Every structure is written in structure tokens, then in C-alpha cells.
Amino acid sequence: MKTLQLDLGVKSYPIYIGQALLSQAELLTQHITGKQVMIVTNTTVAPLYLEQVKSLLASFNVAEVLLPDGEQYKNLDTVNLIFDALLENRFDRSCTLIALGGGVVGDMTGFAASSYQRGVNFIQIPTTLLSQVDSSVGGKTGVNHPLGKNMIGAFYQPKCVLIDVDTLDTLDDRQYSAGMAEVIKYGLLGNLDFLTFLQDNIQGLMRRDKALITQSVYQSCEDKANIVAQDELESGKRALLNLGHTFGHAIENTLGYGVFLHGEAISVGMLMAAKLSQIVGDLNQQAVAQVQDLLEKSNLPISVDGKISASEFLSAMSVDKKVIDGSIRLVLMKRLGEAYISDSYQKEQLDQVIGDFC
Ligand code: NAD
Ligand code: GLY
């Protein structure tokens, strides 16, 4: 097992990464306060891992809530099911919530923890590649609104993140590829060595070589933890983690949640960001081709296939959280491995990229 630390002063916490971690009770129990533990999971993950996690918690008063599975349920009604379970079981302020599942479960559990009795203890056990490399780390929590993705939420840090890469054994190939999009993101935005590692090892990663996966999860979490430690509340550098996201959120919002998986939408979004970076004169054609090649080798989509019109796309982009005072701030790439935040591109340049992809 390897341990990373996310340094946030009194809110610092460890990220444990390795195999067979769901059989090590002490890793988890040392971060539990009080006696009452609510495991929040969903109907897909529960049959796979709930009993295993419960078996680590023999000395606690454990309850569970099983949420419906899917991005379309990432809303306030579903968060209310968590509050119902907490109140029905008379959980007090000393309780601990454990998120057991992918990013949807993690984001909703964190949001519930941030607001139940004005904030209770919270632990992340992410079980998808995407949640292991991104959503479980850094404290962004929340839900979707019909008019915009992740529009309701809070920054709320967990007490620890426990990443057992063995849980990926049951993840289907499409979800695994979606997670690879966020892994590739770290290489593109700030770590050229990691990007080269991914290009060199993409076949092994797609064969799910455990050592390569563990190394990639570790590197992704380390890169994210470094950025979050410098800018927890996204007043600057953290926005780089949104590479491809303003484009991607527009795809998710327009097609309806769940049609494109989040990571799939980010894949298209990152390629759009690469193309815009080329049009503004930063990336060359060969660099854009490298981005496309890595996404394709990860079995990720690279276009929206005519499913969205250019005007729909642009209007969806303008409700993203990255819109400040009406201008759409985008993460572009100066070169591979070096992203920056821009609102100085020309509107016609953005229109050209959207037109090409739609
Ligand atoms: P998800 O939570 O919907 O999980 C994908 C699917 O895999 C679901 O059907 C789930 O039940 C299933 N699943 C989970 N673990 C499994 C396992 N081990 N074996 C088999 N099936 C399993 O999707 P996701 O990709 O994990 O997360 C996407 C969400 O994360 C989006 O809502 C996105 O907005 C959010 N997100 C948040 C952040 C953040 O910083 N908070 C960052 C990135 C993404
Ligand atoms: N997923 C982007 C962030 O955590 O900031």
C-alpha cells in the first residue's frame, strides 16, 4: 500500500492506495468518530462490496442506505434519502458517513455530510477508476440541477480516501475507459512525464495490468492533491483540473445525464480544448493527433456524432460554473503537459471548434 497526504492544514487527510485494502479494518476505523456509521452506496455496488465493508466495522452501530444507481439520480431528492436514513436511525452529530461507490455516490454522500446537522465526519471509498483518480479527492461535493451539472454543492473534505484498486475488477469496460479520460487529463494539464508513461503503457492499462493501474491511480491522486493543496476553493490553479469540462458538461447537459458517461464527455471536451489550443496558435497538429490517439486507444469517444447542434452546444456551455460575468473561461494547452486558463480566444475560434465537433 502507498499513502499520499493531501495537505490542507487541520483538514489534511491521507489517501491510501493499494490492493486488498478492504480487508484492513484499522485503515478505516481509525478515521471514524463516534459509534454510528452510515454506509451510503447504491443498488449496484451494494451486492459487490457492502458486506465486505460492514465486516470491517463490527464494533460500530452500522446502518446503510442504498441509492438508485445513475447520474440521473444525482439530485436533491436522492440526497434526501440519505437524510431520511440518518434521521430514522437517530444519527447524531458524532456520526460518520462512508461513501462506497463511484463519483455519483461520493458526491452526494459528501454533500449530505456537509449539511447533516451542519457537518459530520465523512470517508470516501471510491470504487470506479474515475472516482479513484478524481472525484473522491479534493472535497468537491454536490448534485445536478435540471439546468446545470453540479450546480448545487459544497466544498467538504473527507477524513480519508481509501482506494482499493481490486474493486476495479468488477467495473465494466465502458466505465473503466471513462475513468481513463480523467487519468489522461492529469498528463495533459501538467505532467508531461506522466503523459509519456500513459502513451507508452496504454495497451497494458487497457489490459488492466494491476501494477500499471496502481501507478496511474497514485500519480493521478498525487497530481490532484498537489493542486488542491495550493487552491482548495478554486480561486486559481485548481481550475486547471477542469480541462475539457466546460465542453464536457455542455454535452452532458444537452444530451441528458447518463447518455454520455462523464468521462466520455470529458474525452470529447479535452479534444475540443486541444483543437481550440491549435486554432489559437499554441498546440501543433501533431500534438492534437497525439491527444486523439491516446483517447482512441482508451476506447473513448472523440466527437458527439451529430447528436447536438452547434447552437445548442454553445448555449449549454454558457450555463457552466466556469462562466464569469458572461465570458466563458476555458482551460487550454500551451503545449502538452502545460495547461492555462484563457478567456482571450476569439468567439469565432470557439464557434469554429464547436462547428467542427457538432
Ligand atoms: P458512477 O458513480 O455513476 O459509477 C459508474 C457506474 O459504475 C455506476 O453504475 C456504479 O454503480 C457502477 N460501479 C461503481 N463501482 C463499481 C464497481 N467496483 N464494480 C462495478 N460497478 C461499479 O460514475 P463515476 O464515473 O464514478 O463518477 C461520475 C460522477 O463523478 C459524475 O457525477 C461527476 O460529476 C462526478 N465527478 C466529481 C468530481 C469531484 O471532484 N467531486 C470529479 C469528477 C467527477
Ligand atoms: N474535478 C475537478 C476538481 O476537483 O476540481
Short mmCIF file of C-alpha atoms in Angstrom, two decimals, residues 76-341:
data_model
loop_
_atom_site.label_atom_id
_atom_site.label_comp_id
_atom_site.label_asym_id
_atom_site.label_seq_id
_atom_site.Cartn_x
_atom_site.Cartn_y
_atom_site.Cartn_z
CA LEU A 76 -31.63 16.68 -4.10
CA ASP A 77 -34.43 14.08 -3.96
CA THR A 78 -31.84 11.33 -3.72
CA VAL A 79 -29.76 13.22 -1.14
CA ASN A 80 -32.96 13.41 0.88
CA LEU A 81 -32.97 9.59 1.06
CA ILE A 82 -29.66 9.87 2.95
CA PHE A 83 -31.13 12.42 5.37
CA ASP A 84 -34.20 10.19 5.83
CA ALA A 85 -32.00 7.23 6.76
CA LEU A 86 -29.87 9.32 9.14
CA LEU A 87 -32.91 10.72 10.92
CA GLU A 88 -34.85 7.45 11.01
CA ASN A 89 -31.81 5.83 12.64
CA ARG A 90 -31.42 8.82 15.02
CA PHE A 91 -27.88 9.53 13.95
CA ASP A 92 -26.33 12.40 15.91
CA ARG A 93 -23.57 14.90 15.12
CA SER A 94 -20.82 12.46 16.07
CA CYS A 95 -21.73 10.04 13.27
CA THR A 96 -19.62 9.09 10.25
CA LEU A 97 -20.85 8.74 6.67
CA ILE A 98 -18.98 6.36 4.37
CA ALA A 99 -19.40 6.77 0.61
CA LEU A 100 -19.00 3.38 -1.03
CA GLY A 101 -19.27 3.65 -4.81
CA GLY A 102 -18.42 5.80 -7.78
CA GLY A 103 -18.42 9.57 -8.13
CA VAL A 104 -22.20 9.86 -8.04
CA VAL A 105 -22.43 8.20 -4.63
CA GLY A 106 -19.32 10.04 -3.42
CA ASP A 107 -20.51 13.50 -4.47
CA MET A 108 -23.95 13.02 -2.92
CA THR A 109 -22.64 11.47 0.30
CA GLY A 110 -20.14 14.28 0.73
CA PHE A 111 -22.87 16.85 0.19
CA ALA A 112 -25.14 15.12 2.72
CA ALA A 113 -22.23 15.01 5.20
CA SER A 114 -21.54 18.73 4.67
CA SER A 115 -25.06 19.67 5.66
CA TYR A 116 -26.40 17.00 8.03
CA GLN A 117 -26.54 18.75 11.40
CA ARG A 118 -24.24 21.38 9.81
CA GLY A 119 -21.48 18.90 9.04
CA VAL A 120 -20.48 15.40 10.10
CA ASN A 121 -17.49 13.11 9.62
CA PHE A 122 -17.13 11.61 6.14
CA ILE A 123 -14.96 8.94 4.44
CA GLN A 124 -14.59 8.11 0.75
CA ILE A 125 -14.24 4.53 -0.53
CA PRO A 126 -14.28 5.08 -4.31
CA THR A 127 -14.92 2.02 -6.46
CA THR A 128 -14.69 3.30 -10.04
CA LEU A 129 -11.49 4.36 -11.79
CA LEU A 130 -12.90 7.85 -12.26
CA SER A 131 -13.75 8.26 -8.59
CA GLN A 132 -10.40 6.81 -7.51
CA VAL A 133 -8.38 9.28 -9.59
CA ASP A 134 -10.57 12.34 -9.29
CA SER A 135 -13.89 12.74 -7.54
CA SER A 136 -13.01 11.22 -4.16
CA VAL A 137 -10.04 13.56 -3.72
CA GLY A 138 -10.34 17.27 -3.11
CA GLY A 139 -13.69 17.78 -1.42
CA LYS A 140 -15.98 18.86 -4.25
CA THR A 141 -19.42 17.51 -3.38
CA GLY A 142 -22.87 18.15 -4.76
CA VAL A 143 -25.72 17.32 -7.08
CA ASN A 144 -27.02 18.25 -10.51
CA HIS A 145 -29.89 20.63 -11.27
CA PRO A 146 -32.00 20.13 -14.41
CA LEU A 147 -30.49 23.39 -15.69
CA GLY A 148 -26.86 22.62 -14.93
CA LYS A 149 -24.47 19.94 -13.80
CA ASN A 150 -23.06 20.01 -10.25
CA MET A 151 -24.71 23.39 -9.72
CA ILE A 152 -25.69 22.71 -6.09
CA GLY A 153 -22.89 21.70 -3.78
CA ALA A 154 -20.23 22.44 -1.21
CA PHE A 155 -16.51 22.05 -0.66
CA TYR A 156 -16.27 19.48 2.11
CA GLN A 157 -13.21 17.34 2.69
CA PRO A 158 -13.31 13.67 3.75
CA LYS A 159 -11.29 12.34 6.70
CA CYS A 160 -9.58 9.81 4.44
CA VAL A 161 -9.83 8.28 0.99
CA LEU A 162 -9.42 4.52 0.84
CA ILE A 163 -8.68 3.30 -2.67
CA ASP A 164 -8.70 -0.46 -3.14
CA VAL A 165 -7.83 -0.95 -6.80
CA ASP A 166 -9.15 -4.52 -6.61
CA THR A 167 -12.67 -3.07 -6.70
CA LEU A 168 -11.99 -2.21 -10.34
CA ASP A 169 -12.10 -5.95 -11.16
CA THR A 170 -15.89 -5.75 -11.33
CA LEU A 171 -16.05 -2.50 -13.29
CA ASP A 172 -17.21 -2.84 -16.89
CA ASP A 173 -15.00 -1.76 -19.78
CA ARG A 174 -17.01 1.32 -20.70
CA GLN A 175 -16.79 2.71 -17.15
CA TYR A 176 -13.10 1.82 -16.99
CA SER A 177 -12.43 3.79 -20.18
CA ALA A 178 -14.41 6.73 -18.80
CA GLY A 179 -12.05 6.76 -15.83
CA MET A 180 -9.06 6.72 -18.18
CA ALA A 181 -10.22 10.10 -19.52
CA GLU A 182 -9.59 11.71 -16.13
CA VAL A 183 -6.23 9.89 -15.84
CA ILE A 184 -5.16 11.29 -19.22
CA LYS A 185 -6.30 14.73 -18.07
CA TYR A 186 -3.50 14.91 -15.47
CA GLY A 187 -0.88 14.20 -18.11
CA LEU A 188 -2.28 16.83 -20.46
CA LEU A 189 -2.72 19.57 -17.93
CA GLY A 190 0.53 19.45 -16.03
CA ASN A 191 2.64 16.32 -16.21
CA LEU A 192 4.36 15.52 -19.49
CA ASP A 193 6.31 12.59 -17.96
CA PHE A 194 3.03 11.01 -16.90
CA LEU A 195 1.54 11.62 -20.34
CA THR A 196 4.52 9.81 -21.88
CA PHE A 197 4.09 6.98 -19.35
CA LEU A 198 0.44 6.66 -20.39
CA GLN A 199 1.30 6.71 -24.10
CA ASP A 200 3.94 4.01 -23.53
CA ASN A 201 1.70 1.82 -21.39
CA ILE A 202 -1.78 2.33 -22.77
CA GLN A 203 -2.04 -1.27 -24.02
CA GLY A 204 -1.13 -2.66 -20.60
CA LEU A 205 -3.51 -0.27 -18.91
CA MET A 206 -6.35 -1.34 -21.20
CA ARG A 207 -5.47 -4.99 -20.39
CA ARG A 208 -5.87 -3.81 -16.76
CA ASP A 209 -2.39 -4.65 -15.58
CA LYS A 210 -2.73 -4.06 -11.80
CA ALA A 211 0.73 -2.60 -11.29
CA LEU A 212 0.17 -0.07 -14.09
CA ILE A 213 -3.27 0.80 -12.75
CA THR A 214 -1.94 1.30 -9.22
CA GLN A 215 0.86 3.51 -10.51
CA SER A 216 -1.58 5.57 -12.59
CA VAL A 217 -4.04 5.98 -9.73
CA TYR A 218 -1.20 7.03 -7.43
CA GLN A 219 0.21 9.57 -9.92
CA SER A 220 -3.24 10.99 -10.64
CA CYS A 221 -4.03 11.40 -6.94
CA GLU A 222 -0.63 12.94 -6.26
CA ASP A 223 -1.09 15.49 -9.05
CA LYS A 224 -4.59 16.32 -7.88
CA ALA A 225 -3.59 16.54 -4.22
CA ASN A 226 -0.76 18.96 -5.11
CA ILE A 227 -3.12 21.25 -6.95
CA VAL A 228 -5.89 21.12 -4.34
CA ALA A 229 -3.39 21.81 -1.55
CA GLN A 230 -2.48 25.06 -3.31
CA ASP A 231 -6.02 26.13 -4.13
CA GLU A 232 -8.72 24.25 -2.23
CA LEU A 233 -11.61 26.54 -3.19
CA GLU A 234 -10.70 27.00 -6.87
CA SER A 235 -9.80 30.64 -6.87
CA GLY A 236 -6.96 29.97 -9.31
CA LYS A 237 -4.87 26.94 -10.19
CA ARG A 238 -7.48 24.30 -9.32
CA ALA A 239 -9.48 25.41 -12.36
CA LEU A 240 -6.85 23.62 -14.49
CA LEU A 241 -8.46 20.36 -13.32
CA ASN A 242 -11.45 21.39 -15.41
CA LEU A 243 -9.60 20.73 -18.66
CA GLY A 244 -12.27 19.57 -21.11
CA HIS A 245 -15.03 20.02 -18.52
CA THR A 246 -16.84 23.11 -19.82
CA PHE A 247 -17.19 21.39 -23.20
CA GLY A 248 -17.96 18.07 -21.48
CA HIS A 249 -20.62 19.48 -19.18
CA ALA A 250 -22.34 21.03 -22.19
CA ILE A 251 -22.53 17.55 -23.75
CA GLU A 252 -23.93 16.01 -20.56
CA ASN A 253 -26.43 18.84 -20.04
CA THR A 254 -27.67 18.78 -23.62
CA LEU A 255 -27.99 15.04 -24.10
CA GLY A 256 -29.39 14.40 -20.63
CA TYR A 257 -27.42 12.97 -17.74
CA GLY A 258 -26.15 9.47 -18.37
CA VAL A 259 -26.27 9.35 -22.21
CA PHE A 260 -22.55 10.14 -22.45
CA LEU A 261 -20.76 8.98 -19.30
CA HIS A 262 -19.00 11.85 -17.53
CA GLY A 263 -15.56 10.60 -18.57
CA GLU A 264 -16.73 10.14 -22.17
CA ALA A 265 -17.96 13.72 -22.30
CA ILE A 266 -14.61 14.86 -20.86
CA SER A 267 -12.79 12.89 -23.55
CA VAL A 268 -14.57 14.83 -26.30
CA GLY A 269 -14.11 18.01 -24.27
CA MET A 270 -10.36 17.54 -23.95
CA LEU A 271 -10.00 17.02 -27.68
CA MET A 272 -12.08 20.17 -28.28
CA ALA A 273 -9.77 22.05 -25.92
CA ALA A 274 -6.77 20.69 -27.84
CA LYS A 275 -8.27 21.81 -31.17
CA LEU A 276 -9.01 25.29 -29.82
CA SER A 277 -5.45 25.41 -28.47
CA GLN A 278 -4.27 24.66 -32.00
CA ILE A 279 -6.50 27.32 -33.54
CA VAL A 280 -5.23 30.00 -31.13
CA GLY A 281 -1.68 29.05 -32.13
CA ASP A 282 -0.41 27.06 -29.16
CA LEU A 283 -0.55 23.34 -30.00
CA ASN A 284 0.59 21.97 -33.34
CA GLN A 285 -1.25 19.39 -35.43
CA GLN A 286 1.00 16.58 -34.23
CA ALA A 287 0.22 17.31 -30.57
CA VAL A 288 -3.52 17.31 -31.26
CA ALA A 289 -3.11 13.99 -33.09
CA GLN A 290 -1.31 12.57 -30.02
CA VAL A 291 -4.22 13.56 -27.78
CA GLN A 292 -6.70 11.97 -30.16
CA ASP A 293 -4.61 8.81 -30.47
CA LEU A 294 -4.41 8.29 -26.69
CA LEU A 295 -8.15 8.85 -26.28
CA GLU A 296 -8.95 6.44 -29.11
CA LYS A 297 -6.61 3.79 -27.70
CA SER A 298 -8.50 4.17 -24.41
CA ASN A 299 -11.74 3.38 -26.31
CA LEU A 300 -13.09 6.85 -25.64
CA PRO A 301 -15.32 8.91 -27.95
CA ILE A 302 -13.79 11.84 -29.79
CA SER A 303 -16.92 13.54 -31.14
CA VAL A 304 -20.61 13.97 -30.35
CA ASP A 305 -21.54 12.27 -33.63
CA GLY A 306 -24.06 14.84 -34.79
CA LYS A 307 -26.20 14.42 -31.65
CA ILE A 308 -26.00 18.12 -30.69
CA SER A 309 -26.36 21.23 -32.85
CA ALA A 310 -23.73 23.98 -32.59
CA SER A 311 -26.24 26.48 -31.17
CA GLU A 312 -27.42 24.01 -28.51
CA PHE A 313 -23.82 23.34 -27.60
CA LEU A 314 -22.90 27.00 -27.19
CA SER A 315 -25.98 27.78 -25.16
CA ALA A 316 -25.28 24.81 -22.83
CA MET A 317 -21.68 26.00 -22.38
CA SER A 318 -22.83 29.35 -21.16
CA VAL A 319 -24.51 27.96 -18.00
CA ASP A 320 -21.36 26.26 -16.76
CA LYS A 321 -19.82 27.34 -13.44
CA LYS A 322 -16.75 28.47 -15.36
CA VAL A 323 -18.73 31.32 -16.88
CA ILE A 324 -17.76 34.52 -15.07
CA ASP A 325 -19.51 37.79 -15.94
CA GLY A 326 -20.76 36.27 -19.19
CA SER A 327 -17.37 35.19 -20.56
CA ILE A 328 -16.56 31.51 -20.86
CA ARG A 329 -13.20 30.77 -19.26
CA LEU A 330 -11.66 27.69 -20.81
CA VAL A 331 -8.68 25.55 -19.96
CA LEU A 332 -6.39 25.42 -22.99
CA MET A 333 -2.94 23.94 -23.53
CA LYS A 334 0.20 25.97 -24.24
CA ARG A 335 1.82 22.63 -25.03
CA LEU A 336 1.14 19.04 -23.99
CA GLY A 337 1.63 18.87 -20.22
CA GLU A 338 1.04 22.59 -19.67
CA ALA A 339 -2.49 23.94 -19.40
CA TYR A 340 -3.61 27.51 -18.70
CA ILE A 341 -6.87 29.36 -18.22
#
